[in-house]
mmCIF file of C-alpha atoms and ligand atoms in Angstrom:
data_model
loop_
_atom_site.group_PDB
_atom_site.id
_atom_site.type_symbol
_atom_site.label_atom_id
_atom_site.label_comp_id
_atom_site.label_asym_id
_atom_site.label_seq_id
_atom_site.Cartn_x
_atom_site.Cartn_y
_atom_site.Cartn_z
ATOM 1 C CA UNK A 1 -40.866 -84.922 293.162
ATOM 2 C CA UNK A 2 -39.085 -82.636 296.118
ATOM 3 C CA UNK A 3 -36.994 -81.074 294.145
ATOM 4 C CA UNK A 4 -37.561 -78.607 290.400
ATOM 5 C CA UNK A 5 -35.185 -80.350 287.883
ATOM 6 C CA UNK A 6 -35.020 -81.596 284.019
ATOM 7 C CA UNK A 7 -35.105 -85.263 283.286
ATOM 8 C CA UNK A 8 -33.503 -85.944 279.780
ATOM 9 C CA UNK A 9 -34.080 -89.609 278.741
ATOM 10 C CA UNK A 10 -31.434 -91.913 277.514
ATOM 11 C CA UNK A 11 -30.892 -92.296 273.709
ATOM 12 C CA UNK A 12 -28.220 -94.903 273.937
ATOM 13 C CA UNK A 13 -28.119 -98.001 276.415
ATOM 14 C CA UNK A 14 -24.489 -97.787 277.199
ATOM 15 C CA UNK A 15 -23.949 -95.229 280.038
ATOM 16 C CA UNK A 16 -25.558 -95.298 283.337
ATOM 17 C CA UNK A 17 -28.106 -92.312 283.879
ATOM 18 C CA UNK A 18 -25.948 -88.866 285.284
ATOM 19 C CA UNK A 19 -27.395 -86.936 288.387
ATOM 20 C CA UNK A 20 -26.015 -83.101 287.264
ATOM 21 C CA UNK A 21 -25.851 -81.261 290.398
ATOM 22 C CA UNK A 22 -24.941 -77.493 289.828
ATOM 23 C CA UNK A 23 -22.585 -74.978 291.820
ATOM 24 C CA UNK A 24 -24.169 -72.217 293.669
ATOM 25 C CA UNK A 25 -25.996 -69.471 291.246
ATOM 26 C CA UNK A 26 -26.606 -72.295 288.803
ATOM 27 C CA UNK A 27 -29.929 -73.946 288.031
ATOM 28 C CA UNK A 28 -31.441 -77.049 286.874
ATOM 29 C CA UNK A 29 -30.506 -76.119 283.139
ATOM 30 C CA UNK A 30 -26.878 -75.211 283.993
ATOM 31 C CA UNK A 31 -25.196 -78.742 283.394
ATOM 32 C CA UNK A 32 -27.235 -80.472 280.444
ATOM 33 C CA UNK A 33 -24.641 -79.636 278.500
ATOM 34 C CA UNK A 34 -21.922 -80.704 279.941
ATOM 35 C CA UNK A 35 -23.698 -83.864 280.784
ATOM 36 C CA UNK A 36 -24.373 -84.777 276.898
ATOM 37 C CA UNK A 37 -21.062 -84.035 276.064
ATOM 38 C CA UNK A 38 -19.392 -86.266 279.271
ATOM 39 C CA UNK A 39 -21.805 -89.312 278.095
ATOM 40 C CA UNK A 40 -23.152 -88.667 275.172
ATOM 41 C CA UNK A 41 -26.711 -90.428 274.970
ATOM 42 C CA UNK A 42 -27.434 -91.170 278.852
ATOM 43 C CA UNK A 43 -29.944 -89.975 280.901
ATOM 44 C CA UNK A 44 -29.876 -86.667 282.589
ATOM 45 C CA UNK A 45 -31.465 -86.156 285.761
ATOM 46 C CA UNK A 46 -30.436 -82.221 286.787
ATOM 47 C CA UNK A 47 -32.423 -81.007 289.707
ATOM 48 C CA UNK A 48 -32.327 -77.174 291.085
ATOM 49 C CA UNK A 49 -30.573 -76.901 294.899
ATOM 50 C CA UNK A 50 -33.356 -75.893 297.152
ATOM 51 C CA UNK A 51 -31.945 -73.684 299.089
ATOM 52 C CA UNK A 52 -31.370 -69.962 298.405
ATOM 53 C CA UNK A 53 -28.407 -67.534 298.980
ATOM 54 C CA UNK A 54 -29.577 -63.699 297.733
ATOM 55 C CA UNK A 55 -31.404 -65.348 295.374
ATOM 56 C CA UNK A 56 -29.062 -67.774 294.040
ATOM 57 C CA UNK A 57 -29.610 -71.888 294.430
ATOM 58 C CA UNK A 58 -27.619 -73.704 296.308
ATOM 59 C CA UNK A 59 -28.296 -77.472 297.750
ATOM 60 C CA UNK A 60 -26.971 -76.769 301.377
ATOM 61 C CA UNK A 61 -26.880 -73.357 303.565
ATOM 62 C CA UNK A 62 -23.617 -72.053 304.485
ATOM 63 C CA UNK A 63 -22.542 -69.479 307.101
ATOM 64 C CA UNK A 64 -19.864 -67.635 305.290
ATOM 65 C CA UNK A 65 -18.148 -68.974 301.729
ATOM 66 C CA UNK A 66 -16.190 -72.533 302.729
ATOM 67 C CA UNK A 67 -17.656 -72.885 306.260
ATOM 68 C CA UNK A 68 -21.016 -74.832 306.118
ATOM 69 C CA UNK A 69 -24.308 -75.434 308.329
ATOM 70 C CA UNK A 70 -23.932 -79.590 308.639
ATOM 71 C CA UNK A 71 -26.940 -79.839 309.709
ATOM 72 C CA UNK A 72 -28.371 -78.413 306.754
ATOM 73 C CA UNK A 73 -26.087 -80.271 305.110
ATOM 74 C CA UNK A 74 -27.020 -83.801 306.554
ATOM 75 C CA UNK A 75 -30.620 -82.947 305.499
ATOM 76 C CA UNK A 76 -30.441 -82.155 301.931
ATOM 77 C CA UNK A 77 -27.828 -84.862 301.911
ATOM 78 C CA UNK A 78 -30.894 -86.866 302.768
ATOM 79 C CA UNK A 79 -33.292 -84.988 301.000
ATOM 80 C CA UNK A 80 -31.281 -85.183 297.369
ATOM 81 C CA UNK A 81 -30.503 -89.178 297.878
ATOM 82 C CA UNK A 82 -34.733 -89.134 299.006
ATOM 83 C CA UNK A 83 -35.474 -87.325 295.317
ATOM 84 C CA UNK A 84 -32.811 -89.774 293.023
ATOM 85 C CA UNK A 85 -35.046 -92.540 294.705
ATOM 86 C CA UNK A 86 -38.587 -90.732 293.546
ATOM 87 C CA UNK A 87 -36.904 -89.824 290.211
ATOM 88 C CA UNK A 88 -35.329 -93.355 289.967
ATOM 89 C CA UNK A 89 -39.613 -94.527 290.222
ATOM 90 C CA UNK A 90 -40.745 -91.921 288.474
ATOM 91 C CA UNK A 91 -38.271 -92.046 285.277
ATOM 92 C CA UNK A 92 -37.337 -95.961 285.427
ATOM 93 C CA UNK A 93 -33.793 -95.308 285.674
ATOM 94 C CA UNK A 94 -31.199 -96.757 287.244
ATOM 95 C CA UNK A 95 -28.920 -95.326 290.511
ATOM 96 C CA UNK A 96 -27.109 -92.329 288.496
ATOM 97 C CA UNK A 97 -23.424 -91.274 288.769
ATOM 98 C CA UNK A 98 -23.640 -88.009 290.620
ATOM 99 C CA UNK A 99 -21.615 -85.107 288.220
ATOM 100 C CA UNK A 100 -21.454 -82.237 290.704
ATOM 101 C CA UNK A 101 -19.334 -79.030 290.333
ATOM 102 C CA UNK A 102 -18.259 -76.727 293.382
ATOM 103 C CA UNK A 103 -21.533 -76.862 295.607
ATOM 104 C CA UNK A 104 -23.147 -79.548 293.598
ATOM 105 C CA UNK A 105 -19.760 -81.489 294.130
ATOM 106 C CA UNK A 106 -20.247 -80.837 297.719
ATOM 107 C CA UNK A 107 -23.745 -81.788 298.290
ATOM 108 C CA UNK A 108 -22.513 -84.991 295.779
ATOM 109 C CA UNK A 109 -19.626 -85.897 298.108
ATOM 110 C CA UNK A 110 -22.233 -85.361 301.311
ATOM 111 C CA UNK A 111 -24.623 -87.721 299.580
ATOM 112 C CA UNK A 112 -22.002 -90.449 299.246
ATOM 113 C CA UNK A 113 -21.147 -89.835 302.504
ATOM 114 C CA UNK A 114 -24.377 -90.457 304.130
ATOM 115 C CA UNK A 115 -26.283 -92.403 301.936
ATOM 116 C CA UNK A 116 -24.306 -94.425 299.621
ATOM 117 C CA UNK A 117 -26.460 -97.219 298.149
ATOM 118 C CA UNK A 118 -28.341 -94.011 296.397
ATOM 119 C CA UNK A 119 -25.584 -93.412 293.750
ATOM 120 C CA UNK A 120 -23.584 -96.069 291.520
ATOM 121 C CA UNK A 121 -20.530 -93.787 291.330
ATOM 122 C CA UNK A 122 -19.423 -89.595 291.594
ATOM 123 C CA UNK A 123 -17.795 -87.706 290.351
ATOM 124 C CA UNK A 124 -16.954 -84.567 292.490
ATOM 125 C CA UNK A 125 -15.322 -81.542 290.444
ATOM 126 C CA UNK A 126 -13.854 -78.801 292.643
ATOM 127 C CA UNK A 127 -15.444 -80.622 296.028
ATOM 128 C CA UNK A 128 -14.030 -79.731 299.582
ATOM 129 C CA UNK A 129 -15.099 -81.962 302.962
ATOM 130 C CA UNK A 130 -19.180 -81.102 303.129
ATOM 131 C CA UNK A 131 -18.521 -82.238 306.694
ATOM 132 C CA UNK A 132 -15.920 -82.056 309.489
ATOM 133 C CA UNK A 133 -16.217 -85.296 310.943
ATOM 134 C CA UNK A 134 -18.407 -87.922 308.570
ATOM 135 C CA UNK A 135 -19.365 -90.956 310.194
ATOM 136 C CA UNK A 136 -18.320 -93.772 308.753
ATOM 137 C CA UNK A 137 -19.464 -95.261 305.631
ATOM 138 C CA UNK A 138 -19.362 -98.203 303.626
ATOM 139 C CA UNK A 139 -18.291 -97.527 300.317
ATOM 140 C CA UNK A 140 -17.511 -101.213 299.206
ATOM 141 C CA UNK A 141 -15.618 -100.316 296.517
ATOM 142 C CA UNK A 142 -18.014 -97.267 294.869
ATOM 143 C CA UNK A 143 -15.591 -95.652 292.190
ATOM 144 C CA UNK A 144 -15.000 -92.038 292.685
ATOM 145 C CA UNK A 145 -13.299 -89.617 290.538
ATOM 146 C CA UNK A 146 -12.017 -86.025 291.892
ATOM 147 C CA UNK A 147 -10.587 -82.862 290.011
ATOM 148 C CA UNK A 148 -9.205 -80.596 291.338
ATOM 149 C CA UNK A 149 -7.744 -77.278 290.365
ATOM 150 C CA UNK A 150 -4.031 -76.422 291.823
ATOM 151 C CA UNK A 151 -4.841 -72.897 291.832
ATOM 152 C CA UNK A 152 -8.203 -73.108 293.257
ATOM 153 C CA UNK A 153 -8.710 -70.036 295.711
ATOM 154 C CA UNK A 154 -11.866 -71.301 296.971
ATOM 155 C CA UNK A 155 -10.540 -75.009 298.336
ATOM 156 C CA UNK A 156 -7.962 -75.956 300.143
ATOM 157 C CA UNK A 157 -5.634 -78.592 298.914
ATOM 158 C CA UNK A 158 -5.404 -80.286 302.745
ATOM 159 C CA UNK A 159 -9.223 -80.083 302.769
ATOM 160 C CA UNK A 160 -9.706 -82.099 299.694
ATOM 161 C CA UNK A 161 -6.751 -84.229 300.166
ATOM 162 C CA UNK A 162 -8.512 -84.566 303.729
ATOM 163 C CA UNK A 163 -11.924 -85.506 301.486
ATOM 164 C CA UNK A 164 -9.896 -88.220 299.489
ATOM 165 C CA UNK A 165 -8.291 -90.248 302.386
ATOM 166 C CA UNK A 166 -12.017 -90.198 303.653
ATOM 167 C CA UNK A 167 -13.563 -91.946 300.981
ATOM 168 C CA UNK A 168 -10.484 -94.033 300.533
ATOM 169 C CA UNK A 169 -10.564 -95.480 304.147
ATOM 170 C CA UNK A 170 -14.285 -95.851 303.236
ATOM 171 C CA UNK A 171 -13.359 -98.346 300.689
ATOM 172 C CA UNK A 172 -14.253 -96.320 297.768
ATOM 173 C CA UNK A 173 -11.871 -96.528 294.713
ATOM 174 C CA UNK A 174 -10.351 -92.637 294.396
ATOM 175 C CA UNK A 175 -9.007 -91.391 291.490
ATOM 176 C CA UNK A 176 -7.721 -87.667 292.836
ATOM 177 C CA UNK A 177 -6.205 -85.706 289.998
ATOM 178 C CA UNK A 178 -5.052 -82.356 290.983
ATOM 179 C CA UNK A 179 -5.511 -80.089 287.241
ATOM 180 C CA UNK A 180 -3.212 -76.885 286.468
ATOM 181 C CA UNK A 181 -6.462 -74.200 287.111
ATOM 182 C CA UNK A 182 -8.594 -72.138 289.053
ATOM 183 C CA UNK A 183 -11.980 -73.046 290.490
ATOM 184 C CA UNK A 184 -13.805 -73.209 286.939
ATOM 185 C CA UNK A 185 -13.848 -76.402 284.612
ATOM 186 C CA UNK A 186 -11.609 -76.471 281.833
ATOM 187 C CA UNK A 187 -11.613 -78.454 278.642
ATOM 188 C CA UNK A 188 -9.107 -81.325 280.885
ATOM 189 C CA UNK A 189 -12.071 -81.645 283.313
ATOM 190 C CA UNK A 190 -14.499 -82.623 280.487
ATOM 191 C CA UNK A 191 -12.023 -84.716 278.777
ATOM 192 C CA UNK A 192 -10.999 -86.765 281.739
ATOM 193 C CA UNK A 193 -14.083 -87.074 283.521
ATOM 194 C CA UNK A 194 -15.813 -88.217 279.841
ATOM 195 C CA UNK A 195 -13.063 -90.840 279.573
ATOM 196 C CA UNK A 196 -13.485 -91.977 283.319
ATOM 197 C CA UNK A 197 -17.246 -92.217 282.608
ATOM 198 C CA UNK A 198 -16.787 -94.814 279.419
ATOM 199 C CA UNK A 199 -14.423 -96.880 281.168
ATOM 200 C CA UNK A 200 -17.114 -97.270 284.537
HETATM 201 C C1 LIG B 1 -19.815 -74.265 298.881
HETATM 202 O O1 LIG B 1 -20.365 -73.352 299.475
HETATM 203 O O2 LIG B 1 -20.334 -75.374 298.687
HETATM 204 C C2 LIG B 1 -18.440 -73.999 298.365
HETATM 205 O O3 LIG B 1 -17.936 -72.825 298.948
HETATM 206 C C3 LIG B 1 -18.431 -73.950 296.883
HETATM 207 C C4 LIG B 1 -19.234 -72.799 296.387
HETATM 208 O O4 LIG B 1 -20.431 -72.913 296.282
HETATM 209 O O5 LIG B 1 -18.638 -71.752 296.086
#
């Protein structure tokens, strides 16, 4: 498989399979946690970004912090969707919610963007636009959920607002909440996207 990553099987039969997909600095480890606690008993699939900034993993190059390299972009976009399909083989599993935070939620939103039949939902937790002018895709419905922090210094409200009328005219079912914090998660976050995750 492309990419380094965990694969935590499924104890329970309830909750579709989660694809954990970690902000910038973080590693394959990072978001097991989180994961078990948003649905307890599904399978994890957390792979490592392959791309490094001094050092620290990422899933798309950038040029300076918010403005991206969209071409790297579209190719991990690619690549990532290319490595659920492997795992999906390789594990047995079926297409995952995506559960990505910051450049994870990014590379998530990117994913959905350009290759949509590879996840069965996302959830995007402080994501911005991964791209300035996505072609069009058809997202027949694919249920999204976004939080986002009011005092976020790193993302523009217009830009994700911009994200969510995207995916909207896409056709995906948006649920945008906008959460009283910063760029990190908060207890809310967990508690919201867990209850969003049960009710899939
Ligand atoms: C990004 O580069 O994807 C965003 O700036 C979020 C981050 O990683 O800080």
């Amino acid at each position: 498989l492309s990419h380094a990553h965990r694969f935590v099987p499924a104890t329970g039969r309830d909750s579709p399979p989660l694809l954990l997909l970690h902000g910038t600095g973080g590693d394959e480890n990072d978001l097991l946690p989180l994961g078990a606690a948003l649905a307890p008993g599904a399978a994890l699939l957390s792979p490592r970004g392959g791309v490094l900034e001094n050092g620290m993993p990422r899933f798309f190059r950038r040029l300076a912090e918010g403005v991206f390299d969209e071409d790297d972009v579209r190719l991990q976009a690619n690549r990532l969707a290319d490595f659920v399909e492997d795992a999906r083989e390789a594990y047995g599993i079926a297409a995952p919610v995506a559960v990505g935070f910051s450049n994870g939620a990014n590379i998530a939103a990117a994913t959905l963007l350009l290759r949509p039949r590879a996840l069965s939902g996302t959830v995007l937790l402080r994501a911005m636009s991964p791209l300035k002018a996505p072609p069009p895709a058809r997202l027949d419905g694919t249920r999204v959920l976004m939080l986002s922090g009011a005092f976020d210094p790193i993302v523009p409200a217009a830009d994700v607002g911009g994200l969510a009328a995207t995916l909207k005219a896409d056709g995906a079912v948006v649920d945008h909440q906008t959460l009283p914090a910063a760029h990190g998660l908060t207890q809310a976050d967990v508690q919201i996207a867990k209850a969003w995750l049960s009710a899939l």
